[in-house]
Amino acid sequence: MMGKLILQFTLLVCFEAFGFAGNTVGDMLVAYGNGNYSKARRMAERISDKPEARLVTALCLAFDPVKQDMPGGMAALKKLYLNKSLSIPVWTQAALTYGRLAQLIRERKELYGNLASGVNTHAVFQAVINKTPKSREACTALLFELTEELAGSDQMKIKSAFNRLENFCSNFEGRREYLLPLHLLADQRYISLKQDFSSAVKHLKKAYELGIANPRDAEIVLYRIGRIYDLKLNDKREAAKYYHKFLLNYPESGYAPDVRRFIENLKRRKKDNHEQK
Amino acid sequence: MSKNNIDDSKNWFQNIGLILAGLFYLVACVIVFVNNSGGKLLAPSQKTITFAHWNLEDGFREGYAEAIQRFEDYKAKQGQKVKVIQTTVPFRGYPQWFLTQLIGGTPADVIKLSGSSEQHNQYFVPLSAYIGKPNPFNRGTPFESVPWKDTFLDNMNGGLNADYGEYYGIGINSATYRVYVNLDLLEKATGSRKMPDTLTEWLTVCEKLKEYGEKIGKPIIPIGVRGFDKRTLNYLFYYYFSQMNSDLNEDMSGNCSPRAENAKIFEALAGNRLSREKILAAADIIKQIGQYFCKGFTATDQEQTKFLFFAGNVGFFPEGTWNAYSMVKNSPFEVGIAEIPVIGDDHEYSKYFVGRPTEQGLGVGGLFGIPKASKNFSMALEFLQFTTSWKINQMIMADYCKWLPAVKKAEYKGILKYCQPQLGSGQRMICPPFYASIGTWRKMLESLETIIINNENEAGKIFWRDFIERIPLEIEEIEDTITATRRTMLSIEKQRSAIAVAGLVTDLQAEAEKRLENRYELILESLISSYRNMACYRETITILRKLRKKEGK
């Protein structure tokens, strides 16, 4: 029994020492994807000549809660971003994370100081959009950029950001599903910045049709479409259509009794209007 | 007796003591070793999995013991010897125990979730790969070909961890809130076993119970409460506030939520577009009800109140349905179960009454997950599927512990008929807007406690004064939440990049690729929600400052 254990232990040590365990790029990517940073980093060290390994090392530096080194991670990501010879998928991920981290770091100066002050995030995100215009990453890059541009008080900037958003959505040649987060952001910002419920509901409808991943949000979005038509746009016909759609899709929802009441209210109002005429 | 004899007998006793200590040590070692081997030492072909939770309520462990027996029999029929060990740890120490087990790398194979969503992501196996497929143990039921997640009342929405775009736990039950009534005592005090329907009737009955106690010289408590953790007070306030203000869900909802938003309520109050009396009426109602709590209600906990109820000293006990069976089973008298009375036409606040809040769309709770450290993942998953299958979930919940099952189309029988969700008048509950987080929540309830204890004449006014005083603390809490949301954004980016990197694997199967895409989408949706929430928090801070200024502070 003891001998068996010693043999197993020796084999395991040899296996690790000579690098037989998880030597492939795929294993390393899976380890990182599963949040196993120490394993991913160890594997990346063994195949450090591979671009994927350099990407994983940079991301581990930025995100590993145990051995986080944000300046090191940012420097490594920048190096990858500036490397023109990388494959497009690796470069895109490096650039996207580099730009996004720069945005987040800038918002937390008390922690990171001026670490990201020199990063031109617009250029980074634009490069991602230009290089992979039909990809999910292009949509994500625009989303990241617009979260900043559609937050300030400069009306010119806001107008141009909305134009950019609309043009991008209309001309996007990739899978329409990738646009879903942009539609959700548009709904939010059209209401909060311009009280433009008509544009907001247009984007909400598109988001719903594309299939919102979070089932709770999907339910709320359909409910909100009906409410916006009913209360803000005074389009009772469309409101009734979406209320009925809601009851069809979510009959057991906590909002369903409300929606039934709204439908009754609409019917009552319609009847009253008829009688007045 | 000579000195030598005394020394000899001393040595003899010492030796016996040493031998016994040695024996105990050996026995302890053997027990620990056998337990750690998971029973493999005694039965090498047997597979053992462990199952841990904190539920000591009546019937819960017994229900699971029955399910375990059936699972073991089922596996035995398949030719596999399986043993499931059920472990319970009292709730008070459970969060610490849970985390220690996870960090130590020796958690149970199926364990009730506690802790933060970050811990779930770090230590638990993501289950999204399994919930889209039918539960194999639902064969021969109406859910035979229905995806596992769609067999639950809430379609497993309660199990979704939106921060990580994953499902780490499967729920087992649902719950409502009811008032438990000592019917014998009710009859003695009022001459009838009829339970009160309206608030005025309830208060009248409570007065009679009080008088009856004085007459017989026994300390009768008309309404028992969980005062120590303030849960009863919280629920009653929430419930009566909803009866009068749930219409605000329609008028005061906006971009942030389909429910009434605090910022909008405060704005309407500041602009005199909303009646302050209506908003504060619930504080006065709580004062009226609170006069029938026991004198030291702030220090009584759930167990003490249950004990007093079983002893026949309490008339009414408002509490969750997870305690229904315990209340009925342990009381030596007939227990009535009723909905909390509504504000009737005969009450001064009937002018504000908008309806009894609905219980439709209740969530599913009591999540169980499988730790990454489990050495028997497939068996643990099978056990989880077995216990949450349509028949077994109903057997454990409805037949044994009398909890509301988590599955759809469950049969509500026995006392569950009184606990099942009611449609009410279709109004959704509304959260009182007088707190931001746990600190101000506690302060709000303390304010209500003081109002009850002092039997304040102008309860609403005092409650409002306390709220205005608390605004700086509330703003501080909201600012903390904004900081936490910013931190979450870094965590969201960490997740996004991890999913994107996993997507770089060249030979991904179509199913895995689809799952990654779905998670990517969930993460970005969660990011947008975070931005939405931050904007709403800022709006609330602005309007709170305005409100405080208007009140001359």
Tab-separated table of C-alpha atoms in Angstrom, chain A residues 78-260:
chain	number	residue	atom	x	y	z
A	78	LYS	CA	0.536	46.888	-24.227
A	79	LYS	CA	3.447	44.938	-25.702
A	80	LEU	CA	1.021	42.455	-27.217
A	81	TYR	CA	-1.232	45.238	-28.483
A	82	LEU	CA	1.704	46.878	-30.261
A	83	ASN	CA	2.872	43.585	-31.751
A	84	LYS	CA	1.725	43.603	-35.388
A	85	SER	CA	2.747	40.014	-36.077
A	86	LEU	CA	0.314	38.347	-33.645
A	87	SER	CA	-2.582	36.300	-34.927
A	88	ILE	CA	-5.798	38.351	-35.043
A	89	PRO	CA	-7.702	36.392	-32.325
A	90	VAL	CA	-4.844	36.711	-29.808
A	91	TRP	CA	-4.175	40.346	-30.663
A	92	THR	CA	-7.884	41.217	-30.401
A	93	GLN	CA	-8.207	39.785	-26.898
A	94	ALA	CA	-5.019	41.510	-25.760
A	95	ALA	CA	-6.132	44.866	-27.217
A	96	LEU	CA	-9.656	44.634	-25.837
A	97	THR	CA	-8.513	43.838	-22.321
A	98	TYR	CA	-5.756	46.451	-22.511
A	99	GLY	CA	-8.241	49.176	-23.455
A	100	ARG	CA	-10.865	48.094	-20.962
A	101	LEU	CA	-8.384	47.827	-18.089
A	102	ALA	CA	-7.092	51.307	-18.921
A	103	GLN	CA	-10.665	52.637	-18.660
A	104	LEU	CA	-11.305	50.928	-15.331
A	105	ILE	CA	-7.939	51.881	-13.864
A	106	ARG	CA	-8.477	55.525	-14.770
A	107	GLU	CA	-11.722	55.492	-12.809
A	108	ARG	CA	-9.890	54.305	-9.715
A	109	LYS	CA	-7.031	56.765	-9.392
A	110	GLU	CA	-6.968	56.320	-5.603
A	111	LEU	CA	-5.731	52.777	-6.201
A	112	TYR	CA	-3.785	52.859	-9.440
A	113	GLY	CA	-2.632	56.486	-9.745
A	114	ASN	CA	-1.672	57.510	-13.293
A	115	LEU	CA	-0.986	53.980	-14.491
A	116	ALA	CA	-3.334	54.299	-17.481
A	117	SER	CA	-3.286	58.044	-18.067
A	118	GLY	CA	-1.268	57.760	-21.270
A	119	VAL	CA	-3.445	55.106	-22.898
A	120	ASN	CA	-5.516	56.333	-25.850
A	121	THR	CA	-8.469	54.004	-25.325
A	122	HIS	CA	-10.323	55.435	-28.314
A	123	ALA	CA	-7.428	54.398	-30.588
A	124	VAL	CA	-7.265	50.938	-29.003
A	125	PHE	CA	-10.998	50.248	-29.375
A	126	GLN	CA	-11.095	51.740	-32.863
A	127	ALA	CA	-8.209	49.471	-33.875
A	128	VAL	CA	-10.200	46.444	-32.689
A	129	ILE	CA	-13.259	47.601	-34.655
A	130	ASN	CA	-11.207	48.258	-37.800
A	131	LYS	CA	-9.315	44.996	-37.639
A	132	THR	CA	-12.298	42.732	-36.901
A	133	PRO	CA	-15.350	44.718	-38.070
A	134	LYS	CA	-17.759	41.763	-38.184
A	135	SER	CA	-16.795	40.255	-34.842
A	136	ARG	CA	-18.308	40.089	-31.391
A	137	GLU	CA	-15.157	41.831	-30.194
A	138	ALA	CA	-15.865	44.853	-32.423
A	139	CYS	CA	-19.263	45.215	-30.753
A	140	THR	CA	-17.667	44.841	-27.333
A	141	ALA	CA	-15.052	47.469	-28.173
A	142	LEU	CA	-17.746	49.938	-29.201
A	143	LEU	CA	-19.742	49.094	-26.074
A	144	PHE	CA	-16.737	49.863	-23.864
A	145	GLU	CA	-16.094	53.102	-25.653
A	146	LEU	CA	-19.695	54.267	-25.541
A	147	THR	CA	-20.039	53.618	-21.820
A	148	GLU	CA	-17.601	56.545	-21.440
A	149	GLU	CA	-18.790	58.719	-24.300
A	150	LEU	CA	-22.448	58.458	-23.323
A	151	ALA	CA	-21.803	59.400	-19.725
A	152	GLY	CA	-20.573	62.974	-19.763
A	153	SER	CA	-22.463	66.240	-20.177
A	154	ASP	CA	-20.920	67.428	-23.477
A	155	GLN	CA	-23.999	67.480	-25.737
A	156	MET	CA	-21.982	67.519	-28.978
A	157	LYS	CA	-20.038	64.486	-27.866
A	158	ILE	CA	-23.223	62.714	-26.826
A	159	LYS	CA	-24.906	63.468	-30.153
A	160	SER	CA	-21.934	62.161	-32.075
A	161	ALA	CA	-21.789	59.038	-29.884
A	162	PHE	CA	-25.473	58.295	-30.553
A	163	ASN	CA	-24.862	58.766	-34.284
A	164	ARG	CA	-21.937	56.393	-34.129
A	165	LEU	CA	-24.017	53.835	-32.292
A	166	GLU	CA	-26.872	54.031	-34.790
A	167	ASN	CA	-24.537	53.829	-37.798
A	168	PHE	CA	-22.669	50.901	-36.348
A	169	CYS	CA	-25.886	48.980	-35.641
A	170	SER	CA	-27.307	49.681	-39.109
A	171	ASN	CA	-24.146	48.800	-41.021
A	172	PHE	CA	-22.909	45.877	-38.948
A	173	GLU	CA	-22.286	42.895	-41.195
A	174	GLY	CA	-21.589	40.282	-38.551
A	175	ARG	CA	-24.098	38.195	-36.574
A	176	ARG	CA	-26.919	40.442	-35.317
A	177	GLU	CA	-26.836	38.726	-31.885
A	178	TYR	CA	-23.515	40.408	-31.209
A	179	LEU	CA	-25.321	43.773	-31.208
A	180	LEU	CA	-27.551	42.852	-28.272
A	181	PRO	CA	-25.517	44.583	-25.513
A	182	LEU	CA	-25.336	47.720	-27.645
A	183	HIS	CA	-29.124	47.786	-27.946
A	184	LEU	CA	-29.447	47.484	-24.168
A	185	LEU	CA	-26.976	50.295	-23.620
A	186	ALA	CA	-28.803	52.439	-26.166
A	187	ASP	CA	-32.133	51.941	-24.349
A	188	GLN	CA	-30.554	52.999	-21.084
A	189	ARG	CA	-28.780	56.083	-22.407
A	190	TYR	CA	-31.584	57.339	-24.691
A	191	ILE	CA	-33.802	57.542	-21.631
A	192	SER	CA	-31.327	58.857	-19.089
A	193	LEU	CA	-29.650	61.422	-21.360
A	194	LYS	CA	-32.406	62.451	-23.774
A	195	GLN	CA	-35.700	61.154	-22.389
A	196	ASP	CA	-36.097	59.754	-25.912
A	197	PHE	CA	-38.460	56.843	-25.260
A	198	SER	CA	-39.198	56.270	-28.903
A	199	SER	CA	-35.562	55.447	-29.745
A	200	ALA	CA	-35.191	53.533	-26.489
A	201	VAL	CA	-38.126	51.228	-27.194
A	202	LYS	CA	-36.849	50.586	-30.709
A	203	HIS	CA	-33.594	49.256	-29.266
A	204	LEU	CA	-35.357	47.364	-26.488
A	205	LYS	CA	-37.486	45.540	-29.053
A	206	LYS	CA	-34.421	44.596	-31.056
A	207	ALA	CA	-32.676	43.366	-27.918
A	208	TYR	CA	-35.669	41.228	-26.986
A	209	GLU	CA	-35.951	39.762	-30.479
A	210	LEU	CA	-32.262	38.838	-30.495
A	211	GLY	CA	-32.699	36.796	-27.303
A	212	ILE	CA	-31.520	38.267	-24.019
A	213	ALA	CA	-29.335	35.737	-22.233
A	214	ASN	CA	-30.417	36.537	-18.677
A	215	PRO	CA	-33.976	35.156	-18.346
A	216	ARG	CA	-34.839	37.622	-15.558
A	217	ASP	CA	-33.795	40.555	-17.745
A	218	ALA	CA	-35.665	39.182	-20.751
A	219	GLU	CA	-38.886	39.149	-18.739
A	220	ILE	CA	-38.337	42.702	-17.480
A	221	VAL	CA	-37.464	43.999	-20.948
A	222	LEU	CA	-40.729	42.703	-22.410
A	223	TYR	CA	-42.650	44.210	-19.495
A	224	ARG	CA	-40.899	47.546	-20.005
A	225	ILE	CA	-41.675	47.631	-23.735
A	226	GLY	CA	-45.388	47.434	-22.939
A	227	ARG	CA	-45.098	50.087	-20.232
A	228	ILE	CA	-43.169	52.517	-22.429
A	229	TYR	CA	-45.766	52.230	-25.192
A	230	ASP	CA	-48.569	52.600	-22.663
A	231	LEU	CA	-47.288	55.424	-20.474
A	232	LYS	CA	-44.618	57.305	-22.405
A	233	LEU	CA	-45.600	56.991	-26.067
A	234	ASN	CA	-49.338	56.726	-25.489
A	235	ASP	CA	-49.556	54.021	-28.151
A	236	LYS	CA	-52.183	51.824	-26.506
A	237	ARG	CA	-52.405	49.424	-29.406
A	238	GLU	CA	-48.713	48.539	-29.290
A	239	ALA	CA	-48.910	48.451	-25.489
A	240	ALA	CA	-51.726	45.872	-25.622
A	241	LYS	CA	-49.764	43.831	-28.165
A	242	TYR	CA	-46.733	43.635	-25.884
A	243	TYR	CA	-48.806	43.024	-22.750
A	244	HIS	CA	-50.412	40.027	-24.469
A	245	LYS	CA	-47.014	38.817	-25.627
A	246	PHE	CA	-45.813	39.074	-22.050
A	247	LEU	CA	-48.666	36.950	-20.711
A	248	LEU	CA	-48.067	34.412	-23.423
A	249	ASN	CA	-44.351	34.110	-22.648
A	250	TYR	CA	-44.410	34.561	-18.851
A	251	PRO	CA	-47.835	33.539	-17.509
A	252	GLU	CA	-46.398	32.566	-14.110
A	253	SER	CA	-44.316	35.716	-13.660
A	254	GLY	CA	-44.726	37.986	-10.655
A	255	TYR	CA	-45.507	40.785	-13.110
A	256	ALA	CA	-48.297	38.836	-14.822
A	257	PRO	CA	-51.090	40.010	-12.437
A	258	ASP	CA	-49.990	43.610	-13.100
A	259	VAL	CA	-50.043	43.064	-16.829
A	260	ARG	CA	-53.538	41.535	-16.669
